[in-house]
CSV table of C-alpha atoms and ligand atoms in Angstrom, one decimal:
chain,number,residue,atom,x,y,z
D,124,UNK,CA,6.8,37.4,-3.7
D,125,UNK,CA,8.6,34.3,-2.6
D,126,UNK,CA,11.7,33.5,-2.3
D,127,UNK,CA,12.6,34.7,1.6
D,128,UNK,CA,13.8,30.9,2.3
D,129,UNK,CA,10.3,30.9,4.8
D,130,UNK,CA,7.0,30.0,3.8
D,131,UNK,CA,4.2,29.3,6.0
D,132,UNK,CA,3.8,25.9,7.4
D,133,UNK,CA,0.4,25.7,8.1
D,134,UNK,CA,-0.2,22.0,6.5
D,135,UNK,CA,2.3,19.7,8.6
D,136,UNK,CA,1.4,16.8,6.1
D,137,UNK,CA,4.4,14.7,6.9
D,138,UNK,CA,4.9,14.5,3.5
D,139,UNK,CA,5.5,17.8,2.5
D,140,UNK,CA,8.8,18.6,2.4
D,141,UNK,CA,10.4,22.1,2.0
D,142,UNK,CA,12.9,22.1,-0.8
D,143,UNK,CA,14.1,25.5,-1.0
D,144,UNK,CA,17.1,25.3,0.1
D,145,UNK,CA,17.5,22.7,-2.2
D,146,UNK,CA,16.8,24.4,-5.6
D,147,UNK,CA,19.0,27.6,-4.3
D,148,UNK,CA,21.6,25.7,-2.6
D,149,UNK,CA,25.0,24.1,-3.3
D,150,UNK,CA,23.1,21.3,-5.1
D,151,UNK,CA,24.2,18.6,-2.7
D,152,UNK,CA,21.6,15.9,-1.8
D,153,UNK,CA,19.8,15.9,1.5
D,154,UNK,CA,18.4,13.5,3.6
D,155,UNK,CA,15.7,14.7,5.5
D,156,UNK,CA,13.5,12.6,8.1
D,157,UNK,CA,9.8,13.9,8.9
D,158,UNK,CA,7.2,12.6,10.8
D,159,UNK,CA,3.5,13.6,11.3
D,160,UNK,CA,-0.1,12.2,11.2
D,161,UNK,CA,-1.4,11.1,7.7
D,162,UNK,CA,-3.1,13.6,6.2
D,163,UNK,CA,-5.8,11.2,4.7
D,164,UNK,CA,-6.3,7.5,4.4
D,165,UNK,CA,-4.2,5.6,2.6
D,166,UNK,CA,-4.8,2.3,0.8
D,167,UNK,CA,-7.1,-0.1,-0.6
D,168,UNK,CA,-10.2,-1.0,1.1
D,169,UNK,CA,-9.4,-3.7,4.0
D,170,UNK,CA,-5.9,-2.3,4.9
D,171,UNK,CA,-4.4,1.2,5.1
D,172,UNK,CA,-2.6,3.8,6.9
D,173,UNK,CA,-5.3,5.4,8.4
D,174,UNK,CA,-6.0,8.7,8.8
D,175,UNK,CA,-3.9,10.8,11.6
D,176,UNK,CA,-1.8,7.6,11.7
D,177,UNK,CA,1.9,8.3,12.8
D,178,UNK,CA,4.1,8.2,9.6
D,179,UNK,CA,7.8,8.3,9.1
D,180,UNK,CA,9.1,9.3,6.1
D,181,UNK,CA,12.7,9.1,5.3
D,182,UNK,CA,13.4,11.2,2.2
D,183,UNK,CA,16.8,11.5,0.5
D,184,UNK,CA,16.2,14.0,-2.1
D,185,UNK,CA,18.8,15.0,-5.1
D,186,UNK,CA,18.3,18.1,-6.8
D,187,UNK,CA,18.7,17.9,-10.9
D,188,UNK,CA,18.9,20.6,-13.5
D,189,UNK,CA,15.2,21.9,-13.5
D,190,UNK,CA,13.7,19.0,-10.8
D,191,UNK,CA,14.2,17.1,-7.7
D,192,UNK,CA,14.4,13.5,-7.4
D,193,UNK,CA,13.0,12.0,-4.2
D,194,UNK,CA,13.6,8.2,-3.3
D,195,UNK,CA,11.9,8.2,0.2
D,196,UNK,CA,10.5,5.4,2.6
D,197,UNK,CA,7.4,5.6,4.2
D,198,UNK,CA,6.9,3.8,7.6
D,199,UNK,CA,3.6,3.4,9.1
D,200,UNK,CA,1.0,1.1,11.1
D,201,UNK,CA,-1.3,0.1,8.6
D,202,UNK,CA,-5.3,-0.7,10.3
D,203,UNK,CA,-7.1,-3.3,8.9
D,204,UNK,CA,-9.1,-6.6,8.8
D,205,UNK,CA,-8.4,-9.8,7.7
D,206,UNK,CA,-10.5,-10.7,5.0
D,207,UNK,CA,-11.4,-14.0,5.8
D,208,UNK,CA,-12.1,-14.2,9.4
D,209,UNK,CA,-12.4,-10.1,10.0
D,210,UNK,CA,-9.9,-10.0,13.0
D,211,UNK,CA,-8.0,-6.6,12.9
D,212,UNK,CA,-5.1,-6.6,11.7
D,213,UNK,CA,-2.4,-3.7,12.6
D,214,UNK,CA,0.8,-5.0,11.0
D,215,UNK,CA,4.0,-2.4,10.7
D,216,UNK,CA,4.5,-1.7,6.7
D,217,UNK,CA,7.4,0.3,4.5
D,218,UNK,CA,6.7,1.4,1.4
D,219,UNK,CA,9.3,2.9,-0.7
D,220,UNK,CA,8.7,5.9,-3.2
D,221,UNK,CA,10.6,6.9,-6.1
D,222,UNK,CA,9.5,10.5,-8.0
D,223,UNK,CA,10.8,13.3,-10.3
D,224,UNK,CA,9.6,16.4,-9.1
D,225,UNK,CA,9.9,19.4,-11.7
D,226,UNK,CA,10.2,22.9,-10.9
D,227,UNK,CA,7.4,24.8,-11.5
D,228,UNK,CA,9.3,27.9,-12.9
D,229,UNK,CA,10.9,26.3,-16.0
D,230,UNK,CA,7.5,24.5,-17.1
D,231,UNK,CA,4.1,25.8,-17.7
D,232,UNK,CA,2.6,27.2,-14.4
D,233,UNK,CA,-1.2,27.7,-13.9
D,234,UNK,CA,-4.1,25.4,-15.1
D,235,UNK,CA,-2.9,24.2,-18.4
D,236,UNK,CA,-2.5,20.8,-17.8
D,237,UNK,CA,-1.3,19.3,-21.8
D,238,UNK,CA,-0.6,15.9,-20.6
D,239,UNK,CA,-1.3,13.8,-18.2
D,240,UNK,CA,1.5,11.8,-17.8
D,241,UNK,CA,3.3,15.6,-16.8
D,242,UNK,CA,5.7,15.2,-13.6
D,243,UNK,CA,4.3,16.5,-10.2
D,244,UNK,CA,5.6,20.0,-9.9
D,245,UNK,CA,7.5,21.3,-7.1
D,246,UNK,CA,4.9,24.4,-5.4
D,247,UNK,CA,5.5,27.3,-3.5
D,248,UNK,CA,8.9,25.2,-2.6
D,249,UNK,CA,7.4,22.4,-1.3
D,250,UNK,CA,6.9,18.9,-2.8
D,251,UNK,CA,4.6,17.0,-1.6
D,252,UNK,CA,4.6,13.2,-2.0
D,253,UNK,CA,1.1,12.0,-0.9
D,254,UNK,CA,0.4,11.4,-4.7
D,255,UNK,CA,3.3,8.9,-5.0
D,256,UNK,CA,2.7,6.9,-1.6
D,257,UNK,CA,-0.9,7.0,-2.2
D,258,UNK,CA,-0.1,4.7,-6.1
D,259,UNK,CA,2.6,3.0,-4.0
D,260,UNK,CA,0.2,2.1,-1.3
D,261,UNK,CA,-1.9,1.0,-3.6
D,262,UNK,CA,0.3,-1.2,-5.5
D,263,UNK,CA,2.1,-2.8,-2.0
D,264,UNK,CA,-0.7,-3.9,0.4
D,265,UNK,CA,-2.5,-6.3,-0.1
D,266,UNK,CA,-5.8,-6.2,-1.1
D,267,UNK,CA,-7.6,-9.2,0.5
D,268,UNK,CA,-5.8,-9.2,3.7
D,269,UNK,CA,-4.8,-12.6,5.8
D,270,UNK,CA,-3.8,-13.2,9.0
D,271,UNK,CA,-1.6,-15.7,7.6
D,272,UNK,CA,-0.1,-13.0,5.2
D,273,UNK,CA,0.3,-10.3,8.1
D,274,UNK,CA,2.1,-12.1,11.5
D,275,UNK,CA,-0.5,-14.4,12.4
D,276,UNK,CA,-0.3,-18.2,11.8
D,277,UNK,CA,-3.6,-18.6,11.0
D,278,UNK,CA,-7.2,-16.9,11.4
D,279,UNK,CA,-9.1,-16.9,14.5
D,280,UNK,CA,-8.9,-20.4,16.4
D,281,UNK,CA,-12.9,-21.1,16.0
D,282,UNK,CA,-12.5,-20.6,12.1
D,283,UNK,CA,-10.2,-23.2,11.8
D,284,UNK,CA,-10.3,-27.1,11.8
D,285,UNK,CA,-8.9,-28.8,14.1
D,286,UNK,CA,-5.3,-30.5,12.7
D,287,UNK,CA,-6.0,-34.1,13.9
D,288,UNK,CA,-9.4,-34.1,13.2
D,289,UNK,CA,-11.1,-37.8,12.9
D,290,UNK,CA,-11.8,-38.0,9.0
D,291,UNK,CA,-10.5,-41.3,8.5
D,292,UNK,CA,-13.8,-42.2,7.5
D,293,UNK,CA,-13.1,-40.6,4.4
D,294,UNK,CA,-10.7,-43.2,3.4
D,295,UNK,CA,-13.1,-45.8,3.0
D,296,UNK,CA,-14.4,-45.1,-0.3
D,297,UNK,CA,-11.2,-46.8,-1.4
D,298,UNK,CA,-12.7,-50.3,-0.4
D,299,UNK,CA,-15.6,-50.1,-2.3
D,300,UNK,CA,-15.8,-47.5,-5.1
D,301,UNK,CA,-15.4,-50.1,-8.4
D,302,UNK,CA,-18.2,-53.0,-7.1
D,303,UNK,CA,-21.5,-52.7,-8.3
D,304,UNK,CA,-24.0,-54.0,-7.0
D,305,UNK,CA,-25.2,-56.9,-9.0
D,306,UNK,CA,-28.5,-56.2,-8.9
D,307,UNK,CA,-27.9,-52.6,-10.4
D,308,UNK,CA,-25.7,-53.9,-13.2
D,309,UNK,CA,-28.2,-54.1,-15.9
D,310,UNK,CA,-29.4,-50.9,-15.0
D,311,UNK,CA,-26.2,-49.0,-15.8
D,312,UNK,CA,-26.8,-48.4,-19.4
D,313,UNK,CA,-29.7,-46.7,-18.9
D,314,UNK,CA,-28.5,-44.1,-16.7
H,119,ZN,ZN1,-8.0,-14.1,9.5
């Protein structure tokens, strides 16, 4: 039997938010801040939120007839490496989430899942919204990581010509790219 306003904290995912008061309150939205190590890792394979990173999540969270809607931004350090030249990269992201929560007790409860496209249910008076930043995080950073693309202004120094290089030599094919040599001439319409 629930219902005493109290449940058990023992996950402290940082984006697990109780929203009891919420569904049995005077309706008003709520802004609510947590912050907490990631539960998991988050993103694609070269840059992510790692796991036990510090997260801040900034939720403001509207209760609707039968759900909860949650517009929330997630702060983090992501950990990473540049996919060209493999320096780590730790840039700062925010990643904003946007989700309809329903309440468990007016829809189906238990394993019968009819369709997949079903909202995430609020449970035991909790939401949690790892589903939502883990698609966001997978639609927002970037999959090949650059320096360039992430506060550096270019990869490491050895990887990269330098600006003024001498390739003037280059610019001679202008001179001499349209004469043939005479004695080859003949020769062309066999090649
Ligand atoms: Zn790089």
């Amino acid at each position: 039997m629930r219902g005493t306003g109290k449940i058990s904290q023992v996950m402290k995912s940082p984006f697990v938010f109780d929203v009891a008061a919420l569904l049995r309150g005077s309706g008003i939205p709520e802004n609510i801040q947590q912050s907490g190590p990631s539960p998991t890792r988050i993103g694609p394979e070269m840059i992510a939120i790692p796991e036990g990173g510090t997260v801040d999540v900034d939720a403001h969270l509207i209760p609707l007839g039968g759900g909860i809607s949650v517009q929330a931004t997630i702060q983090a350090q992501l950990k990473g490496q540049c996919s060209r030249c493999l320096r780590e990269l730790t840039p700062f992201t925010s990643l904003n989430v946007s989700e309809v929560f329903a309440v468990d007790d007016d829809f189906i409860t238990g394993d019968e899942a009819e369709d997949e496209d079903e909202l995430p249910q609020v449970h035991q008076d909790s939401i949690d919204l790892l589903q939502p930043v883990i698609d966001a995080a997978g639609l927002n950073l970037p999959f090949n990581p650059l320096c360039t693309e992430l506060g550096f202004s270019s990869c490491d120094d050895s990887d990269v010509p330098a600006p003024d290089g001498s390739v003037d030599d280059l610019d001679d094919d202008e001179d001499g790219e349209d004469t043939v040599d005479p004695r080859w001439a003949g020769l062309e319409k066999f090649l």
